[in-house]
CSV table of C-alpha atoms in Angstrom, one decimal:
chain,number,residue,atom,x,y,z
A,1,MET,CA,0.0,0.0,0.0
A,2,PRO,CA,2.4,2.8,-1.2
A,3,ILE,CA,1.7,6.3,0.1
A,4,ASP,CA,2.5,9.3,-2.1
A,5,LYS,CA,4.6,12.2,-0.8
A,6,GLY,CA,2.7,15.4,0.1
A,7,ASN,CA,-0.6,13.6,0.6
A,8,SER,CA,-2.2,15.6,3.4
A,9,SER,CA,-4.5,12.7,4.3
A,10,THR,CA,-1.6,10.6,5.4
A,11,THR,CA,-1.2,12.6,8.6
A,12,VAL,CA,-5.0,12.5,9.2
A,13,VAL,CA,-5.0,8.7,8.7
A,14,ALA,CA,-2.1,8.3,11.1
A,15,MET,CA,-3.7,10.5,13.7
A,16,THR,CA,-7.0,8.5,13.4
A,17,ILE,CA,-5.2,5.2,13.9
A,18,ALA,CA,-3.3,6.7,16.9
A,19,SER,CA,-6.6,8.0,18.4
A,20,SER,CA,-8.3,4.6,17.9
A,21,SER,CA,-5.4,2.8,19.5
A,22,ARG,CA,-5.9,4.8,22.7
A,23,THR,CA,-9.6,4.0,22.9
A,24,VAL,CA,-10.6,2.1,26.0
A,25,VAL,CA,-13.8,0.0,25.5
A,26,PRO,CA,-15.9,-0.6,28.6
A,27,PRO,CA,-16.1,-4.3,29.6
A,28,ALA,CA,-19.8,-4.4,28.8
A,29,GLU,CA,-19.1,-3.7,25.1
A,30,LYS,CA,-16.6,-6.5,24.7
A,31,SER,CA,-17.5,-9.7,22.9
A,32,GLY,CA,-18.0,-12.9,24.8
A,33,LYS,CA,-15.2,-15.6,25.0
A,34,PHE,CA,-14.9,-17.9,22.0
A,35,SER,CA,-14.9,-21.6,23.0
A,36,ARG,CA,-14.9,-23.4,19.6
A,37,ALA,CA,-18.7,-23.2,19.2
A,38,ASN,CA,-20.6,-20.9,16.9
A,39,PHE,CA,-17.6,-19.3,15.2
A,40,LYS,CA,-19.8,-17.5,12.7
A,41,GLY,CA,-21.8,-15.7,15.4
A,42,TRP,CA,-18.7,-14.9,17.5
A,43,LYS,CA,-17.0,-13.5,14.4
A,44,GLN,CA,-19.9,-11.1,13.7
A,45,ARG,CA,-19.9,-9.9,17.3
A,46,VAL,CA,-16.1,-9.3,17.2
A,47,PHE,CA,-16.4,-7.5,13.8
A,48,PHE,CA,-19.1,-5.1,15.3
A,49,TRP,CA,-16.8,-4.6,18.3
A,50,LEU,CA,-13.9,-3.7,16.1
A,51,THR,CA,-16.1,-1.4,14.0
A,52,THR,CA,-17.0,0.6,17.1
A,53,LEU,CA,-13.2,1.1,17.6
A,54,GLY,CA,-12.6,1.9,13.9
A,55,MET,CA,-10.2,-1.0,13.6
A,56,GLN,CA,-12.1,-3.5,11.5
A,57,LYS,CA,-9.9,-2.8,8.4
A,58,PHE,CA,-6.8,-4.3,10.1
A,59,ASN,CA,-8.1,-7.9,9.7
A,60,SER,CA,-7.8,-7.6,5.9
A,61,GLU,CA,-5.1,-5.1,5.2
A,62,GLU,CA,-1.4,-5.6,5.0
A,63,PRO,CA,1.1,-3.2,6.7
A,64,PRO,CA,1.4,0.1,4.8
A,65,VAL,CA,4.5,0.6,2.6
A,66,PRO,CA,5.5,4.3,2.4
A,67,ALA,CA,6.9,5.8,-0.8
A,68,MET,CA,10.7,5.8,-1.2
A,69,ASP,CA,10.9,9.6,-1.5
A,70,MET,CA,8.9,10.2,1.7
A,71,LEU,CA,10.6,11.8,4.6
A,72,ASN,CA,11.9,9.4,7.2
A,73,ASN,CA,9.9,10.9,10.1
A,74,LYS,CA,6.7,10.4,8.2
A,75,LYS,CA,7.6,6.9,7.2
A,76,PHE,CA,8.3,6.1,10.8
A,77,MET,CA,5.1,7.7,12.0
A,78,ILE,CA,2.9,5.8,9.5
A,79,VAL,CA,4.5,2.4,10.0
A,80,GLU,CA,4.8,2.5,13.7
A,81,VAL,CA,1.4,3.9,14.3
A,82,TRP,CA,-0.1,1.1,12.1
A,83,LYS,CA,1.9,-1.6,13.9
A,84,GLN,CA,0.7,-0.2,17.3
A,85,ALA,CA,-2.9,-0.2,16.2
A,86,ASP,CA,-2.6,-3.6,14.7
A,87,PHE,CA,-1.0,-5.0,17.9
A,88,LEU,CA,-3.8,-3.5,20.1
A,89,CYS,CA,-6.5,-4.9,17.8
A,90,LYS,CA,-4.9,-8.3,17.8
A,91,CYS,CA,-4.8,-8.2,21.6
A,92,TYR,CA,-8.4,-7.3,21.7
A,93,ILE,CA,-9.3,-10.4,19.7
A,94,LEU,CA,-6.9,-12.6,21.8
A,95,SER,CA,-8.7,-11.4,24.9
A,96,ALA,CA,-11.9,-12.7,23.4
A,97,LEU,CA,-10.6,-16.2,23.2
A,98,GLU,CA,-10.6,-18.8,26.0
A,99,ASP,CA,-7.3,-19.4,27.8
A,100,ASN,CA,-6.5,-22.6,26.0
A,101,LEU,CA,-7.1,-21.0,22.6
A,102,TYR,CA,-5.2,-17.8,23.7
A,103,ASN,CA,-2.1,-19.9,24.3
A,104,VAL,CA,-2.3,-21.4,20.8
A,105,TYR,CA,-2.9,-18.2,18.8
A,106,SER,CA,-0.9,-15.6,20.9
A,107,VAL,CA,2.2,-16.4,18.7
A,108,MET,CA,0.6,-14.7,15.6
A,109,ASN,CA,2.4,-11.6,14.5
A,110,THR,CA,-0.5,-9.6,13.0
A,111,LEU,CA,-4.2,-9.3,13.3
A,112,LYS,CA,-4.7,-10.5,9.7
A,113,GLU,CA,-2.5,-13.6,10.4
A,114,LEU,CA,-4.6,-14.3,13.5
A,115,CYS,CA,-7.9,-13.9,11.7
A,116,ASP,CA,-6.8,-16.1,8.8
A,117,ALA,CA,-5.7,-18.9,11.2
A,118,LEU,CA,-9.1,-18.8,13.0
A,119,GLU,CA,-11.0,-18.8,9.7
A,120,LYS,CA,-9.1,-21.8,8.4
A,121,LYS,CA,-9.6,-23.8,11.6
A,122,TYR,CA,-13.2,-23.1,12.6
A,123,LYS,CA,-15.0,-22.0,9.4
A,124,THR,CA,-14.4,-25.6,8.2
A,125,GLU,CA,-16.0,-26.9,11.3
A,126,ASP,CA,-19.0,-24.7,10.7
A,127,VAL,CA,-19.7,-26.7,7.5
A,128,CYS,CA,-20.5,-29.7,9.7
A,129,LEU,CA,-23.0,-27.4,11.6
A,130,LYS,CA,-25.2,-27.3,8.4
A,131,LYS,CA,-25.6,-31.1,8.5
A,132,LEU,CA,-26.4,-31.0,12.2
A,133,MET,CA,-29.0,-28.3,11.6
A,134,VAL,CA,-30.6,-30.3,8.8
A,135,ALA,CA,-30.7,-33.4,11.0
A,136,LYS,CA,-32.2,-31.4,13.8
A,137,PHE,CA,-34.9,-30.1,11.5
A,138,LEU,CA,-35.7,-33.6,10.1
A,139,ASP,CA,-35.9,-35.2,13.6
A,140,TYR,CA,-38.0,-32.4,15.1
A,141,LYS,CA,-41.6,-33.4,15.9
A,142,ILE,CA,-44.3,-31.3,17.6
A,143,ILE,CA,-45.5,-33.3,20.6
A,144,ASP,CA,-48.8,-33.2,22.5
A,145,ASN,CA,-47.5,-32.7,26.1
A,146,LYS,CA,-46.0,-29.3,25.3
A,147,THR,CA,-47.7,-26.1,24.0
A,148,VAL,CA,-47.8,-25.9,20.2
A,149,GLY,CA,-47.0,-22.2,20.3
A,150,THR,CA,-43.7,-22.8,22.1
A,151,GLN,CA,-42.7,-25.6,19.7
A,152,VAL,CA,-43.6,-23.4,16.7
A,153,GLN,CA,-41.2,-20.8,17.9
A,154,GLU,CA,-38.5,-23.5,18.3
A,155,LEU,CA,-39.1,-24.6,14.7
A,156,GLN,CA,-39.0,-21.1,13.4
A,157,LEU,CA,-35.6,-20.7,15.1
A,158,ILE,CA,-34.3,-23.9,13.3
A,159,PHE,CA,-35.5,-22.4,10.0
A,160,HIS,CA,-33.7,-19.1,10.9
A,161,ASN,CA,-30.5,-21.0,11.6
A,162,LEU,CA,-30.7,-23.0,8.3
A,163,ILE,CA,-31.1,-19.7,6.4
A,164,ALA,CA,-28.3,-18.1,8.3
A,165,GLU,CA,-26.1,-21.0,7.2
A,166,GLY,CA,-26.8,-20.1,3.6
A,167,MET,CA,-29.3,-22.8,2.9
A,168,VAL,CA,-32.4,-22.1,0.7
A,169,VAL,CA,-35.5,-22.6,2.8
A,170,ASN,CA,-38.4,-20.6,1.2
A,171,GLU,CA,-41.6,-19.7,3.0
A,172,ALA,CA,-43.8,-22.2,1.2
A,173,PHE,CA,-41.5,-25.0,2.4
A,174,GLN,CA,-41.6,-23.7,6.0
A,175,VAL,CA,-45.4,-23.6,6.0
A,176,ALA,CA,-45.7,-27.2,4.5
A,177,ALA,CA,-43.1,-28.6,7.0
A,178,MET,CA,-44.7,-27.0,10.0
A,179,ILE,CA,-48.1,-28.4,9.0
A,180,GLU,CA,-46.7,-31.9,8.5
A,181,LYS,CA,-45.0,-31.8,12.0
A,182,LEU,CA,-48.3,-31.2,13.9
A,183,PRO,CA,-49.1,-33.9,16.5
A,184,PRO,CA,-51.6,-36.7,16.1
A,185,LEU,CA,-54.3,-35.0,18.1
A,186,TRP,CA,-54.3,-32.2,15.5
A,187,ARG,CA,-55.0,-34.6,12.7
A,188,ASP,CA,-58.3,-33.1,11.6
A,189,PHE,CA,-56.9,-29.5,11.6
A,190,LYS,CA,-53.8,-30.8,9.9
A,191,ASN,CA,-55.9,-32.3,7.1
A,192,TYR,CA,-57.9,-29.1,6.9
A,193,LEU,CA,-54.8,-27.0,6.4
A,194,LYS,CA,-53.3,-29.5,3.8
A,195,HIS,CA,-56.4,-29.3,1.6
A,196,LYS,CA,-56.5,-25.5,1.5
A,197,ARG,CA,-55.8,-24.5,-2.1
A,198,LYS,CA,-54.8,-20.9,-1.4
A,199,GLU,CA,-51.1,-20.6,-0.5
A,200,MET,CA,-50.7,-19.5,3.1
A,201,LYS,CA,-48.0,-17.3,4.6
A,202,LEU,CA,-46.0,-18.4,7.5
A,203,GLU,CA,-47.3,-15.6,9.7
A,204,ASP,CA,-50.9,-16.5,8.9
A,205,LEU,CA,-50.2,-20.2,9.7
A,206,VAL,CA,-48.8,-19.2,13.1
A,207,ILE,CA,-51.9,-17.2,13.9
A,208,HIS,CA,-54.2,-20.1,12.8
A,209,LEU,CA,-52.2,-22.5,15.0
A,210,LYS,CA,-52.5,-20.1,18.0
A,211,ILE,CA,-56.3,-19.7,17.5
A,212,GLU,CA,-56.8,-23.5,17.2
A,213,GLU,CA,-54.7,-24.1,20.3
A,214,ASP,CA,-56.8,-21.6,22.3
A,215,ASN,CA,-59.9,-23.3,21.0
A,216,LYS,CA,-58.7,-26.7,22.1
A,217,LEU,CA,-57.8,-25.4,25.6
A,218,ALA,CA,-61.2,-23.8,25.9
A,219,GLU,CA,-62.9,-26.9,24.7
A,220,LYS,CA,-61.0,-29.1,27.2
A,221,LYS,CA,-62.0,-26.8,30.0
A,222,TYR,CA,-65.6,-26.7,28.8
A,223,ARG,CA,-66.1,-30.4,28.2
A,224,GLY,CA,-63.5,-31.9,30.5
A,225,ASN,CA,-61.8,-35.1,29.3
A,226,SER,CA,-64.9,-36.4,27.4
A,227,THR,CA,-64.4,-36.9,23.7
A,228,ILE,CA,-68.0,-37.5,22.4
A,229,MET,CA,-71.2,-36.7,24.2
A,230,ARG,CA,-74.7,-37.2,23.0
A,231,ALA,CA,-76.9,-34.1,22.7
A,232,ASN,CA,-80.5,-33.9,24.0
A,233,ILE,CA,-82.2,-33.0,20.8
A,234,VAL,CA,-86.0,-33.1,20.4
A,235,GLU,CA,-86.7,-35.4,17.4
A,236,GLU,CA,-90.0,-36.7,16.1
A,237,THR,CA,-89.1,-40.3,15.8
A,238,ALA,CA,-91.1,-43.5,16.3
A,239,PRO,CA,-90.5,-45.2,19.6
A,240,LYS,CA,-88.0,-48.1,19.4
A,241,SER,CA,-89.3,-51.4,20.5
A,242,LYS,CA,-87.4,-53.3,23.2
A,243,LYS,CA,-85.2,-56.0,21.8
A,244,ARG,CA,-84.6,-59.3,23.4
A,245,LYS,CA,-81.3,-60.9,23.3
A,246,ARG,CA,-81.3,-63.8,20.8
A,247,SER,CA,-78.9,-66.5,20.2
A,248,SER,CA,-76.4,-66.2,17.3
A,249,ARG,CA,-78.2,-68.9,15.4
A,250,GLN,CA,-81.5,-67.2,15.7
A,251,THR,CA,-79.9,-63.9,14.6
A,252,LYS,CA,-78.4,-65.5,11.5
A,253,GLU,CA,-81.7,-67.1,10.5
A,254,GLN,CA,-83.5,-63.8,10.9
A,255,ASN,CA,-80.9,-61.9,8.9
A,256,LYS,CA,-81.7,-64.2,6.0
A,257,LYS,CA,-85.2,-62.9,5.9
A,258,LYS,CA,-85.3,-59.4,4.3
A,259,PHE,CA,-86.9,-56.7,6.5
A,260,LYS,CA,-90.1,-55.4,4.9
A,261,GLY,CA,-91.0,-52.5,7.2
A,262,ASN,CA,-90.0,-48.8,7.1
A,263,CYS,CA,-86.8,-47.5,8.6
A,264,TYR,CA,-87.4,-45.2,11.6
A,265,ASN,CA,-84.4,-43.1,10.5
A,266,CYS,CA,-84.8,-42.4,6.8
A,267,GLY,CA,-88.3,-43.8,6.1
A,268,ASN,CA,-87.1,-46.2,3.3
A,269,ILE,CA,-88.3,-49.8,3.0
A,270,GLY,CA,-86.0,-52.8,3.3
A,271,HIS,CA,-83.8,-52.1,6.4
A,272,LYS,CA,-84.0,-51.1,10.0
A,273,SER,CA,-82.7,-47.9,11.6
A,274,PRO,CA,-79.5,-49.6,13.2
A,275,ASP,CA,-78.6,-50.7,9.6
A,276,CYS,CA,-79.3,-47.3,8.1
A,277,LEU,CA,-76.3,-45.9,6.2
A,278,GLY,CA,-77.5,-42.3,5.7
A,279,ASN,CA,-79.8,-39.5,6.8
A,280,PRO,CA,-79.4,-39.8,10.6
A,281,LYS,CA,-81.7,-37.7,12.7
A,282,GLU,CA,-79.7,-37.9,15.9
A,283,TRP,CA,-77.0,-35.3,16.7
A,284,TRP,CA,-73.7,-35.9,18.4
A,285,ILE,CA,-71.4,-33.4,20.0
A,286,ASP,CA,-67.9,-34.3,18.7
A,287,SER,CA,-64.8,-32.7,20.2
A,288,GLY,CA,-62.7,-33.9,17.3
A,289,ALA,CA,-64.9,-32.4,14.6
A,290,THR,CA,-63.8,-29.0,13.1
A,291,ARG,CA,-67.1,-28.3,11.3
A,292,HIS,CA,-70.8,-28.9,11.9
A,293,VAL,CA,-72.0,-31.7,9.6
A,294,CYS,CA,-75.5,-32.9,8.7
A,295,ALA,CA,-76.8,-35.6,6.4
A,296,VAL,CA,-80.5,-34.5,6.1
A,297,LYS,CA,-81.1,-31.7,3.7
A,298,GLU,CA,-84.7,-31.1,4.9
A,299,VAL,CA,-83.6,-29.7,8.3
A,300,PHE,CA,-81.7,-26.8,6.8
A,301,ALA,CA,-83.3,-23.4,7.4
A,302,THR,CA,-81.1,-21.8,4.7
A,303,TYR,CA,-79.2,-23.7,2.0
A,304,SER,CA,-76.6,-23.0,-0.7
A,305,THR,CA,-75.2,-25.5,-3.1
A,306,ALA,CA,-71.5,-26.4,-2.8
A,307,GLY,CA,-69.0,-26.5,-5.6
A,308,PRO,CA,-68.5,-29.7,-7.7
A,309,GLU,CA,-65.2,-30.6,-6.1
A,310,GLU,CA,-65.7,-29.7,-2.5
A,311,GLU,CA,-65.0,-32.5,-0.1
A,312,ILE,CA,-64.5,-33.1,3.7
A,313,SER,CA,-61.9,-35.4,5.3
A,314,MET,CA,-63.3,-38.0,7.7
A,315,GLU,CA,-61.7,-39.4,10.8
A,316,ASN,CA,-60.6,-42.6,9.0
A,317,ASN,CA,-58.9,-40.4,6.3
A,318,ALA,CA,-61.8,-41.2,3.8
A,319,ARG,CA,-63.3,-38.3,1.9
A,320,ALA,CA,-66.9,-37.4,1.4
A,321,LYS,CA,-68.7,-35.1,-1.0
A,322,ILE,CA,-70.1,-31.8,0.3
A,323,GLU,CA,-73.4,-31.1,-1.3
A,324,GLY,CA,-74.1,-27.7,0.2
A,325,TYR,CA,-73.9,-25.3,3.2
A,326,GLY,CA,-76.6,-23.7,5.4
A,327,LYS,CA,-78.0,-22.8,8.7
A,328,ILE,CA,-79.8,-25.2,11.1
A,329,PHE,CA,-82.0,-24.5,14.2
A,330,LEU,CA,-81.9,-27.2,16.8
A,331,LYS,CA,-84.6,-27.3,19.4
A,332,MET,CA,-83.3,-28.6,22.8
A,333,THR,CA,-85.3,-30.5,25.4
A,334,SER,CA,-84.9,-27.4,27.6
A,335,GLY,CA,-86.9,-25.4,25.1
A,336,ASN,CA,-83.9,-23.4,23.9
A,337,VAL,CA,-83.0,-23.2,20.2
A,338,LEU,CA,-79.4,-23.7,19.2
A,339,THR,CA,-78.3,-22.0,15.9
A,340,LEU,CA,-75.7,-23.7,13.9
A,341,ASN,CA,-74.1,-21.6,11.1
A,342,THR,CA,-72.3,-22.8,8.0
A,343,VAL,CA,-73.3,-26.5,8.5
A,344,LEU,CA,-72.0,-28.8,5.8
A,345,HIS,CA,-74.5,-31.0,4.0
A,346,VAL,CA,-72.9,-34.5,3.6
A,347,PRO,CA,-75.5,-37.1,2.7
A,348,THR,CA,-73.2,-40.1,3.2
A,349,ILE,CA,-72.3,-39.3,6.8
A,350,ARG,CA,-73.6,-41.7,9.5
A,351,LYS,CA,-74.0,-39.2,12.3
A,352,ASN,CA,-74.9,-35.6,12.4
A,353,LEU,CA,-72.0,-33.8,14.2
A,354,VAL,CA,-71.9,-30.6,16.2
A,355,SER,CA,-68.3,-29.3,16.5
A,356,THR,CA,-67.5,-28.3,20.1
A,357,SER,CA,-64.7,-26.1,19.0
A,358,LEU,CA,-67.1,-24.0,16.9
A,359,LEU,CA,-69.6,-23.9,19.8
A,360,VAL,CA,-67.0,-22.5,22.1
A,361,LYS,CA,-65.7,-20.1,19.5
A,362,ASN,CA,-69.2,-18.7,18.8
């Protein structure tokens, strides 16, 4: 780095270096000790620390070489001041190393030599950190006995670390991975999210997960540990006759004869209500259901036809066609009327379901 004679900035640069070399940094501003872990983060903190001292350039520059025709006193001032500042800066970094590392690297002559040695040694080790971060991401599973919100934050931190290591992890991948890692008790909500056609942002997904977790906590508090409870709904059904326990032989013989009466459930001829596959009139409160579902179109107060490809995912992972949406008024035995909004009309469902999470939410 030759320096021309008569350059007035030379003295200014020298004075700046000299002033920086006399700077005393309070202990609170110094970087933490480096102990062979997270070299990249430690390096960034040290670089910021040196920047506040105005010495960050010494880790990449060679000593200045004054011009041959420069006065000797200027040559001496420039070279010696640079050496003094480089020495102090090197000592600053050495003081940020643990004792065993200090003994190894204290023999380095210049700051650049020290930084190059640390880079060569520990930047290579950081390459292995990428593999560890990927393994941590692949092994991570959201569990039921810990709040989902806390685990989502941990997963976001893993994504952040992967991106910080230079790996390409776009938002769509983060959303899909976070949905896939939801626990088994979130299966219905997980299937609901997976079948959404509109692409979701990560921020929106986190909000949805938070709302769903709050609903589950409120539902657990509201219903206790019960999973499915039968509702007291007033239905105009024919009384069921008392059945007598028969032997297996008698049952088989009776099954051979086709039932000729009307079904109490759907009104059709040829089967009994226990064997009815559709149009149930009883309603069940289901803590696992995420939507209200009804098989009987006639009970809808308002009705809108659904699209040709709209389906609902069942508990056994089967899919059923949604014929429409609407509002239903249920009359309770107490005389009160329960209003269910946006009820799905699914003719093939065996039981009419009332979602407890929607009841709590509304």
